[in-house]
Tab-separated table of C-alpha atoms in Angstrom:
chain	number	residue	atom	x	y	z
A	231	LYS	CA	-0.729	14.294	9.176
A	232	GLN	CA	-3.459	12.539	7.003
A	233	GLU	CA	-5.554	10.335	8.447
A	234	VAL	CA	-7.521	7.802	6.337
A	235	THR	CA	-10.524	5.753	7.686
A	236	GLN	CA	-12.272	3.042	6.280
A	237	ILE	CA	-15.631	1.719	7.307
A	238	PRO	CA	-16.747	-0.853	7.936
A	239	ALA	CA	-13.766	-2.907	8.850
A	240	ALA	CA	-15.135	-5.852	7.531
A	241	LEU	CA	-18.200	-7.061	5.783
A	242	SER	CA	-19.912	-10.520	4.857
A	243	VAL	CA	-22.699	-10.408	2.264
A	244	PRO	CA	-24.524	-12.940	-0.415
A	245	GLU	CA	-23.444	-13.292	-3.707
A	246	GLY	CA	-25.145	-10.984	-5.905
A	247	GLU	CA	-25.558	-8.095	-3.367
A	248	ASN	CA	-24.417	-4.786	-4.253
A	249	LEU	CA	-22.348	-3.053	-2.107
A	250	VAL	CA	-20.475	-0.071	-1.056
A	251	LEU	CA	-17.164	0.573	0.709
A	252	ASN	CA	-16.505	3.898	1.981
A	253	CYS	CA	-13.550	5.839	2.619
A	254	SER	CA	-12.876	9.057	4.676
A	255	PHE	CA	-9.619	11.470	4.465
A	256	THR	CA	-8.814	14.217	7.104
A	257	ASP	CA	-6.775	16.660	4.426
A	258	SER	CA	-8.765	17.631	1.053
A	259	ALA	CA	-5.197	18.829	-0.497
A	260	ILE	CA	-5.124	15.694	-2.202
A	261	TYR	CA	-3.661	14.649	-5.600
A	262	ASN	CA	-5.532	11.390	-6.073
A	263	LEU	CA	-6.912	8.508	-4.214
A	264	GLN	CA	-7.007	4.955	-5.368
A	265	TRP	CA	-8.336	1.838	-4.456
A	266	PHE	CA	-6.598	-1.296	-3.972
A	267	ARG	CA	-7.541	-4.991	-3.545
A	268	GLN	CA	-5.391	-7.169	-1.108
A	269	ASP	CA	-5.397	-10.831	-1.643
A	270	PRO	CA	-3.952	-13.085	1.273
A	271	GLY	CA	-0.239	-13.562	0.816
A	272	LYS	CA	-0.281	-11.589	-1.996
A	273	GLY	CA	0.796	-7.570	-3.144
A	274	LEU	CA	-1.868	-4.849	-3.552
A	275	THR	CA	-3.512	-4.691	-7.076
A	276	SER	CA	-4.626	-1.181	-7.920
A	277	LEU	CA	-8.557	-1.096	-8.957
A	278	LEU	CA	-9.049	2.285	-9.380
A	279	LEU	CA	-7.540	6.002	-9.350
A	280	ILE	CA	-9.268	8.935	-9.265
A	281	GLN	CA	-7.355	12.411	-9.985
A	282	SER	CA	-8.328	15.683	-7.708
A	283	SER	CA	-10.021	17.027	-10.531
A	284	GLN	CA	-12.370	13.917	-11.007
A	285	ARG	CA	-15.534	12.717	-9.349
A	286	GLU	CA	-15.710	8.983	-10.135
A	287	GLN	CA	-13.905	6.299	-12.170
A	288	THR	CA	-15.576	3.177	-13.310
A	289	SER	CA	-13.929	-0.313	-14.374
A	290	GLY	CA	-16.600	-3.001	-15.146
A	291	ARG	CA	-18.336	-3.662	-11.941
A	292	LEU	CA	-16.501	-1.419	-9.902
A	293	ASN	CA	-17.288	2.523	-9.590
A	294	ALA	CA	-15.378	4.594	-7.264
A	295	SER	CA	-16.440	8.271	-6.296
A	296	LEU	CA	-14.824	10.912	-4.956
A	297	ASP	CA	-15.760	14.179	-2.869
A	298	LYS	CA	-12.940	16.016	-2.023
A	299	SER	CA	-14.060	18.980	-0.292
A	300	SER	CA	-15.813	16.584	2.162
A	301	GLY	CA	-13.322	14.256	2.088
A	302	ARG	CA	-14.782	11.063	1.370
A	303	SER	CA	-14.615	8.511	-1.488
A	304	THR	CA	-16.906	5.349	-2.245
A	305	LEU	CA	-16.322	2.182	-3.971
A	306	TYR	CA	-19.327	0.932	-5.422
A	307	ILE	CA	-19.177	-3.066	-6.447
A	308	ALA	CA	-22.314	-4.270	-8.237
A	309	ALA	CA	-23.447	-7.617	-8.307
A	310	SER	CA	-20.625	-9.238	-6.127
A	311	GLN	CA	-19.173	-12.637	-6.604
A	312	PRO	CA	-17.175	-14.592	-4.409
A	313	GLY	CA	-14.044	-14.079	-6.293
A	314	ASP	CA	-14.516	-10.369	-4.731
A	315	SER	CA	-13.451	-11.650	-1.501
A	316	ALA	CA	-10.269	-9.856	-0.359
A	317	THR	CA	-9.486	-6.790	1.704
A	318	TYR	CA	-9.953	-3.847	-0.119
A	319	LEU	CA	-7.553	-0.596	0.937
A	320	CYS	CA	-8.542	3.052	0.479
A	321	ALA	CA	-5.098	5.075	-0.231
A	322	VAL	CA	-4.472	8.689	-0.783
A	323	LEU	CA	-1.555	11.065	-1.884
A	324	THR	CA	-1.367	14.513	-0.403
A	325	ASN	CA	0.094	17.732	-2.024
A	326	SER	CA	2.734	17.687	0.368
A	327	GLY	CA	4.397	14.386	-0.346
A	328	TYR	CA	4.778	11.395	-2.821
A	329	ALA	CA	3.585	8.347	-0.450
A	330	LEU	CA	0.541	7.332	-0.373
A	331	ASN	CA	-0.974	7.348	3.007
A	332	PHE	CA	-3.507	3.702	3.540
A	333	GLY	CA	-6.474	2.941	5.674
A	334	LYS	CA	-6.371	0.182	7.679
A	335	GLY	CA	-9.094	-1.457	4.779
A	336	THR	CA	-11.975	-3.299	4.755
A	337	SER	CA	-12.263	-7.208	4.594
A	338	LEU	CA	-14.925	-8.356	2.377
A	339	LEU	CA	-16.358	-11.945	2.453
A	340	VAL	CA	-18.582	-12.818	-0.776
A	341	THR	CA	-20.597	-16.322	0.203
A	342	PRO	CA	-21.813	-18.208	-2.497
B	99	GLY	CA	6.119	-8.433	-18.101
B	100	ALA	CA	7.105	-9.418	-14.937
B	101	GLY	CA	6.021	-7.302	-12.079
B	102	VAL	CA	7.841	-6.132	-8.803
B	103	SER	CA	9.188	-9.206	-6.918
B	104	GLN	CA	10.752	-9.596	-3.315
B	105	SER	CA	12.581	-12.055	-1.558
B	106	PRO	CA	12.173	-13.638	0.592
B	107	SER	CA	8.760	-14.246	0.804
B	108	ASN	CA	8.820	-15.390	4.345
B	109	LYS	CA	11.544	-14.523	6.929
B	110	VAL	CA	11.704	-16.207	10.553
B	111	THR	CA	14.425	-14.756	12.593
B	112	GLU	CA	15.760	-14.380	16.240
B	113	LYS	CA	15.383	-11.169	18.378
B	114	GLY	CA	18.856	-9.459	17.993
B	115	LYS	CA	19.733	-10.872	14.496
B	116	ASP	CA	19.714	-8.366	11.278
B	117	VAL	CA	18.008	-9.194	8.505
B	118	GLU	CA	17.784	-8.120	4.716
B	119	LEU	CA	15.075	-7.886	2.314
B	120	ARG	CA	14.939	-7.803	-1.453
B	121	CYS	CA	12.791	-5.848	-3.838
B	122	ASP	CA	13.237	-6.141	-7.728
B	123	PRO	CA	11.129	-3.306	-9.346
B	124	ILE	CA	9.652	-3.183	-12.644
B	125	SER	CA	12.407	-2.868	-14.992
B	126	GLY	CA	12.654	0.593	-16.019
B	127	HIS	CA	10.621	1.930	-13.363
B	128	THR	CA	12.535	4.926	-11.500
B	129	ALA	CA	10.866	5.625	-8.414
B	130	LEU	CA	10.685	2.715	-5.490
B	131	TYR	CA	8.940	2.407	-2.276
B	132	TRP	CA	8.951	0.674	0.689
B	133	TYR	CA	6.003	0.367	3.250
B	134	ARG	CA	5.209	-1.570	6.393
B	135	GLN	CA	2.184	-3.197	6.922
B	136	SER	CA	1.865	-4.456	10.792
B	137	LEU	CA	-0.815	-6.747	12.291
B	138	GLY	CA	-4.320	-4.646	12.506
B	139	GLN	CA	-3.064	-1.486	10.763
B	140	GLY	CA	-2.295	0.303	7.745
B	141	LEU	CA	0.272	0.601	5.279
B	142	GLU	CA	3.239	2.723	6.564
B	143	PHE	CA	5.561	4.406	4.418
B	144	LEU	CA	9.225	3.921	5.219
B	145	ILE	CA	11.208	4.980	2.868
B	146	TYR	CA	11.419	6.471	-1.050
B	147	PHE	CA	13.711	6.461	-3.890
B	148	GLN	CA	13.607	8.807	-7.061
B	149	GLY	CA	16.029	8.044	-9.825
B	150	ASN	CA	19.705	9.496	-8.620
B	151	SER	CA	18.116	11.679	-5.577
B	152	ALA	CA	18.893	11.273	-2.503
B	153	PRO	CA	16.281	9.124	-0.897
B	154	ASP	CA	13.728	10.128	1.318
B	155	LYS	CA	14.169	8.615	4.873
B	156	SER	CA	11.525	10.501	6.823
B	157	GLY	CA	8.959	7.423	7.290
B	158	LEU	CA	12.199	4.943	8.956
B	159	PRO	CA	10.871	4.189	12.435
B	160	SER	CA	14.287	4.043	13.650
B	161	ASP	CA	18.256	4.241	13.042
B	162	ARG	CA	18.036	0.010	12.962
B	163	PHE	CA	16.226	0.208	9.554
B	164	SER	CA	18.235	1.227	6.308
B	165	ALA	CA	17.882	0.806	2.791
B	166	GLU	CA	20.053	0.898	-0.832
B	167	ARG	CA	19.208	0.868	-4.238
B	168	THR	CA	21.963	0.198	-6.561
B	169	GLY	CA	22.513	1.081	-10.006
B	170	GLY	CA	18.792	2.404	-9.721
B	171	SER	CA	17.163	-1.045	-9.839
B	172	VAL	CA	17.347	-3.326	-7.029
B	173	SER	CA	16.627	-2.583	-3.448
B	174	THR	CA	17.547	-4.265	-0.179
B	175	LEU	CA	16.087	-2.845	3.318
B	176	THR	CA	18.051	-3.760	6.075
B	177	ILE	CA	17.317	-4.255	9.850
B	178	GLN	CA	19.553	-4.448	12.112
B	179	ARG	CA	19.288	-6.038	15.571
B	180	THR	CA	15.689	-7.157	14.926
B	181	GLN	CA	12.970	-6.565	17.770
B	182	GLN	CA	9.537	-8.450	18.031
B	183	GLU	CA	7.654	-4.847	17.222
B	184	ASP	CA	9.309	-5.102	13.681
B	185	SER	CA	7.335	-8.419	12.813
B	186	ALA	CA	5.251	-7.021	9.634
B	187	VAL	CA	4.832	-7.769	6.229
B	188	TYR	CA	7.514	-5.480	4.229
B	189	LEU	CA	5.663	-4.328	0.718
B	190	CYS	CA	7.861	-3.102	-2.144
B	191	ALA	CA	6.349	-0.820	-4.806
B	192	SER	CA	7.550	0.875	-8.116
B	193	ILE	CA	6.206	3.668	-10.432
B	194	PRO	CA	7.006	4.242	-13.885
B	195	GLY	CA	7.487	7.652	-14.329
B	196	LEU	CA	9.027	10.614	-12.529
B	197	SER	CA	5.903	11.812	-11.186
B	198	SER	CA	4.945	10.695	-7.951
B	199	THR	CA	1.302	10.413	-8.857
B	200	ASP	CA	1.449	7.605	-11.161
B	201	THR	CA	0.018	4.464	-9.890
B	202	GLN	CA	2.308	2.361	-7.864
B	203	TYR	CA	2.684	-1.136	-8.808
B	204	PHE	CA	3.234	-3.786	-5.448
B	205	GLY	CA	4.939	-6.696	-4.944
B	206	PRO	CA	3.744	-9.731	-3.156
B	207	GLY	CA	6.038	-8.531	0.229
B	208	THR	CA	7.886	-10.248	2.773
B	209	ARG	CA	6.590	-11.434	5.957
B	210	LEU	CA	8.749	-11.034	8.355
B	211	THR	CA	8.409	-12.820	12.083
B	212	VAL	CA	10.713	-11.746	15.053
B	213	LEU	CA	10.696	-14.431	17.557
């Protein structure tokens, strides 16, 4: 069974800092890995999707990397802003299924 | 266009009552998922509908849970004889194509509280 772990569980940084969120998974046989953002009382918003054949994806200040062989992904946020405060979820789609396997998330607080 | 919508946004019920949660996927999306997010836990897969195929119910935690999708669009998740451990946020997602590797679009969720 695929296990997805996110570290740290919570993070507080001052505005302007660069930061890295970590995600690890136990089964490297994956189709893709996604990073989502979840705001309180709202659904999930997809940030980046990395296919298993890719190493990284970038969108604006966000960069996600994937090392499938070691079962790791990182989400890098550059020049953090208070509006980045949210919970960030990592999810993998394994070859054997069609449902995403989620980590428990990292709760990020960016202070002004 | 409109995203995935869910209703109600919040539901408070008494233990033992039945509840129905509704999901309206994005128009034209062929596949629909239900997930559950319990406090302190990651999202947990419940059920998957793809077109006219039989749904994958392998994630449903007990026979008190059931779901249907009418006309390939709206879906209803029903929980019978609710228990306190059913308290969670129930999220629905849909994908545009026939490939399960497409990005999933999530609704805002229904927060269920069982007293």
